[in-house]
Short mmCIF file of C-alpha atoms in Angstrom, two decimals:
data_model
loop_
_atom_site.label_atom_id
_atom_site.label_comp_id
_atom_site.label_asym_id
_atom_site.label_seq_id
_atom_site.Cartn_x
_atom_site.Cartn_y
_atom_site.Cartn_z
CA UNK E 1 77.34 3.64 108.22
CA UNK E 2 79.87 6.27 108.33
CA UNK E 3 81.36 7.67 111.37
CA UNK E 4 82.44 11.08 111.99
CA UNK E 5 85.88 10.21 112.69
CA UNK E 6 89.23 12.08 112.47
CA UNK E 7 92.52 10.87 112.46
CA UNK E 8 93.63 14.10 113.48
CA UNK E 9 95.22 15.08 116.52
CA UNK E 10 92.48 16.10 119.34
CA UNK E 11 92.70 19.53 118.61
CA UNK E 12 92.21 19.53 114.65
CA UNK E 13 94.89 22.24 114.09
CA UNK E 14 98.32 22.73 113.52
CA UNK E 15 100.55 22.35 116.75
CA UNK E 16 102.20 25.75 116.13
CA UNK E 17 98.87 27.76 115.73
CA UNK E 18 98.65 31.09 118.24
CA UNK E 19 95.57 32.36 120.23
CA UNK E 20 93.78 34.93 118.13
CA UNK E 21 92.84 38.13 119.66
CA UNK E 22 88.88 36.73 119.67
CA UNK E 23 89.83 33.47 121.06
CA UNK E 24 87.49 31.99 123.81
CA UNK E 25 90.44 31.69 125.71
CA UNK E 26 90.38 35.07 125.96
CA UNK E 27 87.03 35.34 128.11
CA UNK E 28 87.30 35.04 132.06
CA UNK E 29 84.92 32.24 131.99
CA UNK E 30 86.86 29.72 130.12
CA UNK E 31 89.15 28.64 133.08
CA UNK E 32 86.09 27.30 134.66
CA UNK E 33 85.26 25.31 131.78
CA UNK E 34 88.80 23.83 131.59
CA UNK E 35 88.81 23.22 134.88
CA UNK E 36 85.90 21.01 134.91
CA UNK E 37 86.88 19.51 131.87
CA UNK E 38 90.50 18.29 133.40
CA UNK E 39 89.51 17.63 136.96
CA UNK E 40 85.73 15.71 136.31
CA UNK E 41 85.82 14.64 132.94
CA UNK E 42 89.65 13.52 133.01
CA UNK E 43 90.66 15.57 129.77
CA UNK E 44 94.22 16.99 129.41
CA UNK E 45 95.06 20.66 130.86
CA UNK E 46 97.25 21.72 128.07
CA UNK E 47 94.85 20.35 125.46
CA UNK E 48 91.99 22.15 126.43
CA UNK E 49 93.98 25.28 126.93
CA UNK E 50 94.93 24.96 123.12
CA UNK E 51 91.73 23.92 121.89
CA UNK E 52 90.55 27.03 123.75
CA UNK E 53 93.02 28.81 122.41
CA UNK E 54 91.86 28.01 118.56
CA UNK E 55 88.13 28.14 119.62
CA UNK E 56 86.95 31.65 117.80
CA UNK E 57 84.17 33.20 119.56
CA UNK E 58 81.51 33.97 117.87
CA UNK E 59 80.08 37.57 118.47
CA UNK E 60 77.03 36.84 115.98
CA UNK E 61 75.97 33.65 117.77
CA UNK E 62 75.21 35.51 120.80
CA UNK E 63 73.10 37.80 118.84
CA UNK E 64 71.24 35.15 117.13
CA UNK E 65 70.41 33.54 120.24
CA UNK E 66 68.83 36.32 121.97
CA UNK E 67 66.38 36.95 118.08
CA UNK E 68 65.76 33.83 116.70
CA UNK E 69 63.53 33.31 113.61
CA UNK E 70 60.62 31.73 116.05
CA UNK E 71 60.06 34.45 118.57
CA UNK E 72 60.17 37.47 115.86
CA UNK E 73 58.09 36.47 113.17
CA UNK E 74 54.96 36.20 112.67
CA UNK E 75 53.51 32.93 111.07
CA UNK E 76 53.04 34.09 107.64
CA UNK E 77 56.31 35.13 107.34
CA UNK E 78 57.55 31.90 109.46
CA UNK E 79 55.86 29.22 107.00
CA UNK E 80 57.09 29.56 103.87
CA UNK E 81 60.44 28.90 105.12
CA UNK E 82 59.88 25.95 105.55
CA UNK E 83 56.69 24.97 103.49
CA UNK E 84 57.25 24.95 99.81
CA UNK E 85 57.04 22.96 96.61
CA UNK E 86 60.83 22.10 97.04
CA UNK E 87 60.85 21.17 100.56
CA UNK E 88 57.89 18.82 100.04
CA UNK E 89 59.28 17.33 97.19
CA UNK E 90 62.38 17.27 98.69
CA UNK E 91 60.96 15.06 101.62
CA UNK E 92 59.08 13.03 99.60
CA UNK E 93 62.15 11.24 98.19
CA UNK E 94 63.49 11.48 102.12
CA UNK E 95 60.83 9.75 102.81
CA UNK E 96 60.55 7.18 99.52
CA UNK E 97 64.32 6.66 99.99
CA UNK E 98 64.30 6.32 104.05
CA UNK E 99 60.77 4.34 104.42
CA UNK E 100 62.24 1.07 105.87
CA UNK E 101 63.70 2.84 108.42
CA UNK E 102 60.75 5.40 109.26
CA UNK E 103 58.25 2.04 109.58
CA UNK E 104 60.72 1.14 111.69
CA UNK E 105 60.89 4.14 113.76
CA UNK E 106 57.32 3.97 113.88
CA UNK E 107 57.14 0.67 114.87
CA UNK E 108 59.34 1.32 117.83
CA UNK E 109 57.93 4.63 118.94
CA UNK E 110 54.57 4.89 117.49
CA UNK E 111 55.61 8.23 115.88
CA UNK E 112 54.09 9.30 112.18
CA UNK E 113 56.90 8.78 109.36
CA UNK E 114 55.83 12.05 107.99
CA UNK E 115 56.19 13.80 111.60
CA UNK E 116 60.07 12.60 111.77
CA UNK E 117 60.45 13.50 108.49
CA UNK E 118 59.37 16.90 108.96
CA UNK E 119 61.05 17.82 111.66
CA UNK E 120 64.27 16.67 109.56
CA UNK E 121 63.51 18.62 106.98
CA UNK E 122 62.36 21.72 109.06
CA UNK E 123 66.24 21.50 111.01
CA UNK E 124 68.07 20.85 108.39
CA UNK E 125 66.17 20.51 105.08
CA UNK E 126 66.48 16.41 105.47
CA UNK E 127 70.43 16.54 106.18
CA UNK E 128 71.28 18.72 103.25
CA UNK E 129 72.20 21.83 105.33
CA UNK E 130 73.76 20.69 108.61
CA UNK E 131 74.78 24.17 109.78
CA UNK E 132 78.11 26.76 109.24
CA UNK E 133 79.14 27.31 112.80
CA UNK E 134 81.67 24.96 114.20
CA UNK E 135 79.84 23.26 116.77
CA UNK E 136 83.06 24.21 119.66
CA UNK E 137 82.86 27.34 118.47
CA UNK E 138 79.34 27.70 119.25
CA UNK E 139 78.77 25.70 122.26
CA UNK E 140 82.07 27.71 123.41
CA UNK E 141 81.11 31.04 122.90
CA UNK E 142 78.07 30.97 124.87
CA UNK E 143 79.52 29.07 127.79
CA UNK E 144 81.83 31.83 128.19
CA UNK E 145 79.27 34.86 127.54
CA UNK E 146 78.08 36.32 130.51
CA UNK E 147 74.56 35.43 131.10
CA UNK E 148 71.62 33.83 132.80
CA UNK E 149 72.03 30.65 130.57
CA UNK E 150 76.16 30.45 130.36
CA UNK E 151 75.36 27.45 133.04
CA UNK E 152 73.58 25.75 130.68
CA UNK E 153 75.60 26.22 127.48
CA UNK E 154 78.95 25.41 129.98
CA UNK E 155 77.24 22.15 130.06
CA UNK E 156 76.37 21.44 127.08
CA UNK E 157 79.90 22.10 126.10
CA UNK E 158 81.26 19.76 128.36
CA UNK E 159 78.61 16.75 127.05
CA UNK E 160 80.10 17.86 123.61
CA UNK E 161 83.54 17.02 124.97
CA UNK E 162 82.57 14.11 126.21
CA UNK E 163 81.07 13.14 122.75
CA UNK E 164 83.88 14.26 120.54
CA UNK E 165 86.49 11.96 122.96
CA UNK E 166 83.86 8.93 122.52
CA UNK E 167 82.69 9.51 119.02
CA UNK E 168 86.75 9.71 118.21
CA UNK E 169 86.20 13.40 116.17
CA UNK E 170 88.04 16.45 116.74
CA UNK E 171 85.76 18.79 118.87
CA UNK E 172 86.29 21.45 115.62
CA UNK E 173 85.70 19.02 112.99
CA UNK E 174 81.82 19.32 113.11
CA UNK E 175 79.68 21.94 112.02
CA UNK E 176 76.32 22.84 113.52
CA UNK E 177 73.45 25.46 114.62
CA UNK E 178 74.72 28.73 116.14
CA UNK E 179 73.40 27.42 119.51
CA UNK E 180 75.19 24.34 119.38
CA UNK E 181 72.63 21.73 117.94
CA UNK E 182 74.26 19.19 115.91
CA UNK E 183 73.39 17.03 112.76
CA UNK E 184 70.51 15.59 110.88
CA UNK E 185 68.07 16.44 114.32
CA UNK E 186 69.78 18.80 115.22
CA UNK E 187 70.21 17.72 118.98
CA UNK E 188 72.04 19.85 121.75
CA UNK E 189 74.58 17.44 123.03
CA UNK E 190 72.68 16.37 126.17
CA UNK E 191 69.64 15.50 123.68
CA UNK E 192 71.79 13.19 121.92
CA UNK E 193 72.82 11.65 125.36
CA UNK E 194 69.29 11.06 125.93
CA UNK E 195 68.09 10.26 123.12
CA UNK E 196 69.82 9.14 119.96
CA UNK E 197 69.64 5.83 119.43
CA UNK E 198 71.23 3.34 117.02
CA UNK E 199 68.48 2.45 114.74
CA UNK E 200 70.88 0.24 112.01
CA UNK E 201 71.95 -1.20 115.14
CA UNK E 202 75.44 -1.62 113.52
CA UNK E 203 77.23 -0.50 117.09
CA UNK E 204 77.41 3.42 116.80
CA UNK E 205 75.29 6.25 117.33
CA UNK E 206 75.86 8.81 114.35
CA UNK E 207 73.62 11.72 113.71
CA UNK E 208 76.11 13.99 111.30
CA UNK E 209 76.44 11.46 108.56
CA UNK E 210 73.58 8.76 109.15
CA UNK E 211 70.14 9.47 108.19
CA UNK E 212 69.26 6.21 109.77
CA UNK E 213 70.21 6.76 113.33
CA UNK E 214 68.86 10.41 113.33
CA UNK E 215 64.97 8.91 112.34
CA UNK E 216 65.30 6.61 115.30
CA UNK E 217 66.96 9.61 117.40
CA UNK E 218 63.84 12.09 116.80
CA UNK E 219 61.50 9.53 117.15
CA UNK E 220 62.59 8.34 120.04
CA UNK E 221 63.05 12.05 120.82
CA UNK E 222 58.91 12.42 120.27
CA UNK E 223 58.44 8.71 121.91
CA UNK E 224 60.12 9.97 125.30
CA UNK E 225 58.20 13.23 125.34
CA UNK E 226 54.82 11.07 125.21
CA UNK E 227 53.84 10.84 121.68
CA UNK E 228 50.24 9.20 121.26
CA UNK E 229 50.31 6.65 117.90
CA UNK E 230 47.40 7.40 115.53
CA UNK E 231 46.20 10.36 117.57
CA UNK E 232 45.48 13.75 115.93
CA UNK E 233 48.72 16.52 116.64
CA UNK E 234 46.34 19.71 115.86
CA UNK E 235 42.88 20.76 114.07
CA UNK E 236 41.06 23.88 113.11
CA UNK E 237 38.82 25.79 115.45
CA UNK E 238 35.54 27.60 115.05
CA UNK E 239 35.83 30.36 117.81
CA UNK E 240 32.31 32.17 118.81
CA UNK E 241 32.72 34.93 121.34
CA UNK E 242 35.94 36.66 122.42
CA UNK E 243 38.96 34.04 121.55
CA UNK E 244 41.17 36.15 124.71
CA UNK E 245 38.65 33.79 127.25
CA UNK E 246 41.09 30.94 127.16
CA UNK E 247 44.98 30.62 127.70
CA UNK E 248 46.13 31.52 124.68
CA UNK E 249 49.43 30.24 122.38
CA UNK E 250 50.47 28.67 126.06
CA UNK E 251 52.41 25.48 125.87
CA UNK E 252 50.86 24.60 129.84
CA UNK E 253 48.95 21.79 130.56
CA UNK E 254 46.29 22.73 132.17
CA UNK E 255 43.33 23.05 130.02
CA UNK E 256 41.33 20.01 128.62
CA UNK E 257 38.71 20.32 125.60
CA UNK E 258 35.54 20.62 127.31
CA UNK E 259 37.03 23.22 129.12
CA UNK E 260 37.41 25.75 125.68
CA UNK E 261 34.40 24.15 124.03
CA UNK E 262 32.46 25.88 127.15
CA UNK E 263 34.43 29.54 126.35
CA UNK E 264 33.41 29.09 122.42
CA UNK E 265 36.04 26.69 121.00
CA UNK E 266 34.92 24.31 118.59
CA UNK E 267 37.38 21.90 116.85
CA UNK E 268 37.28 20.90 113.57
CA UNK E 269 37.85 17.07 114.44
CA UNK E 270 37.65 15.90 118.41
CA UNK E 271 38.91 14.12 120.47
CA UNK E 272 37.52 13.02 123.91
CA UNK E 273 36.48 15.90 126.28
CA UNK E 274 39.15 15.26 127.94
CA UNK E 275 41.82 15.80 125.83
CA UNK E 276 44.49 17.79 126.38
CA UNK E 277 44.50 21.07 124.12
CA UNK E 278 46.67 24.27 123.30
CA UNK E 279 44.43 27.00 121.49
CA UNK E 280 46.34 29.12 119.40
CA UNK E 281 46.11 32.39 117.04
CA UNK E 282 48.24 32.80 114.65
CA UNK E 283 48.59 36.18 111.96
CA UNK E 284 48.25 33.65 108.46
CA UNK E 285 48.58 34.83 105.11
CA UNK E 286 44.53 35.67 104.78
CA UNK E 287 44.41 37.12 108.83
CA UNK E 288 43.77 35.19 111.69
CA UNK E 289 43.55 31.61 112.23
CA UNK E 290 42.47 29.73 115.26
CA UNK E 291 43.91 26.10 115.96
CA UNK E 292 43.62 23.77 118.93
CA UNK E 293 46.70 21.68 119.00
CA UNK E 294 46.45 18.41 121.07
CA UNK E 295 48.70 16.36 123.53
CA UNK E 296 51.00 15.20 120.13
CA UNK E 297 51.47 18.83 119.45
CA UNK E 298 52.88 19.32 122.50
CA UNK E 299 55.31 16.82 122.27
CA UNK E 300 56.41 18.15 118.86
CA UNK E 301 56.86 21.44 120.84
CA UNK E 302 59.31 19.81 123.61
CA UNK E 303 61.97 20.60 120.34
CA UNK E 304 61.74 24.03 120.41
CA UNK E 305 59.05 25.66 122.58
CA UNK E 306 58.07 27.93 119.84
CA UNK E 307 54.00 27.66 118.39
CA UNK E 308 55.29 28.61 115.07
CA UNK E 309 57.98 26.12 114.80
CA UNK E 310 55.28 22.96 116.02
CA UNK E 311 53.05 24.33 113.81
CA UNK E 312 55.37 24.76 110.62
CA UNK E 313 56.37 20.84 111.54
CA UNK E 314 53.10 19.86 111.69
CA UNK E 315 51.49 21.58 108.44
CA UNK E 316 54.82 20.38 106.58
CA UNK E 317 54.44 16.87 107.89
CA UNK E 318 50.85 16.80 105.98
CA UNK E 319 51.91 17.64 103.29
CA UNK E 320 54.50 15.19 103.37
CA UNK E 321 51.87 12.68 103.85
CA UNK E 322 49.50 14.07 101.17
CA UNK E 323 52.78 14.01 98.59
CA UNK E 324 53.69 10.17 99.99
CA UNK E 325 50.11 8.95 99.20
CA UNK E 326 49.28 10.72 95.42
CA UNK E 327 52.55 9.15 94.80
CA UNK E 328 52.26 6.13 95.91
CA UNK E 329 48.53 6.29 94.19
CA UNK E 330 50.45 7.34 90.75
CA UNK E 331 52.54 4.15 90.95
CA UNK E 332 50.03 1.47 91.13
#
């Protein structure tokens, strides 16, 4: 397996380099950062200050974060992002070429080949597009942006220090989302604390360049987050009466099947009464549609807490299936 690994010097730039006038260095809050970094985390002072120094920050990314795809469209215009002829293709050979390692996964976690694979191909279209922003960069520029979440980005930058110094890569060597989520899964650092795991089990833990590790990372990801094997992730509903009598597109916990059934919710396959169950609406390409996603499609929503999202992962991940069997069928 290849390791992202860079002979470079910790920074990745040239020792006579100058702060730019949009450095991160620049912003108030990046002395705090440093100073965490040198006096818990035992990095040096006058490397981080150049490293901070190089780090661009990113004007855009702050933008992005505050409109992303999820919360402004609608689902018609969500899907076919990510739902096409190419991407199922696509992750049919992912899945042909990967399918030792996805049993394996499965084996291990209990978690659908063709659920990992989606979610692979929904973050970064099954490792081919692994992001433009350099992941420092990123991480940095929120940490040092003013805000109700610069605690949490602050720390995520530090676990990507941490990372970089035990991976042995130079913190601006590696591209990723404009958030900060890095490689085939597209973890935030602390995810891949958590969770990646070394599926090859060849003694390193490498999501940017090793398809391998990043199936056993999401599906341990989905394992830890209390993925049900062989259990249903979401079904049509049949909705008589007014569909605004249950909690609606909520990602809580607190309403079971028999519960909607009694307000006019009918799925199109059930499980027990029991069962915990999300109704949603979404706007589809022929008007309204009316799910009720169960306790798996909740865990595919502890990646991104976005209806559309778990629902483009899960109508992708059927497909995948459905393109995985006919071809499979075609071959014998």
């Amino acid at each position: 397996m290849s390791r992202v690994v860079c002979h470079l010097l910790l920074m990745g730039v040239c020792a006579g380099s100058t702060a730019q006038a949009n450095s991160l260095i620049d912003h108030p809050l990046s002395r705090s950062v440093i100073d965490a970094l040198v006096t818990e985390h035992s990095f040096d002072r006058s490397e981080m200050e150049a490293l901070f120094a190089e780090g661009e920050y990113l004007e855009r990314n702050v933008e992005s974060l505050a409109n992303p795809a999820e919360r402004t469209q609608s689902y018609h215009q969500y899907r076919p992002m990510f739902i096409s002829d190419a991407m199922i293709e696509n992750g049919r050979r992912f899945m042909d070429e990967q399918a030792q390692w996805l049993d394996k996964a499965e084996e291990r976690t209990g978690v659908a080949p063709e659920v990992i694979a989606a979610i692979i191909g929904v973050e970064t279209r099954y490792g081919g597009f692994l992001g433009q922003h350099r992941t420092f960069d990123a991480l940095g520029t929120l940490a040092v942006t003013e805000g109700r979440r610069a605690n949490y980005f602050q720390r995520e930058l530090i676990n990507f220090m941490g990372i970089s110094r035990d991976q042995g890569f130079a913190p601006r060597s590696v591209n990723g989302s404009y958030a900060g989520a890095m490689g085939y899964p597209q973890f935030m650092p602390s995810s891949y604390l958590a969770y990646a795991i070394d599926l090859d089990e060849d003694g390193d833990i490498d999501i940017w360049n090793d398809p391998i590790d990043a199936i056993g990372s999401v599906a341990n990801y989905l394992g830890q987050h209390g993925w049900r094997r062989g259990q249903l992730v979401a079904t049509r509903a049949h909705v008589s009466g007014d569909y605004l009598s249950v909690k609606l597109n909520s990602f809580d916990r607190d309403q079971d099947l028999i519960d909607v059934r009694a307000k006019g919710w009918e799925p199109v396959q059930a499980l027990s009464d029991d069962a915990q169950v999300h109704p949603i609406r979404l706007d589809g390409e022929l008007g309204a549609e009316f799910w009720l996603g169960y306790r798996n499609f909740w865990a595919i929503s502890r990646y991104n807490r976005s209806i559309v999202y778990s629902m483009a992962v899960y109508q992708l991940s059927e497909e995948l299936r459905t393109a995985v069997q006919s071809a499979r069928e075609g071959a014998q």
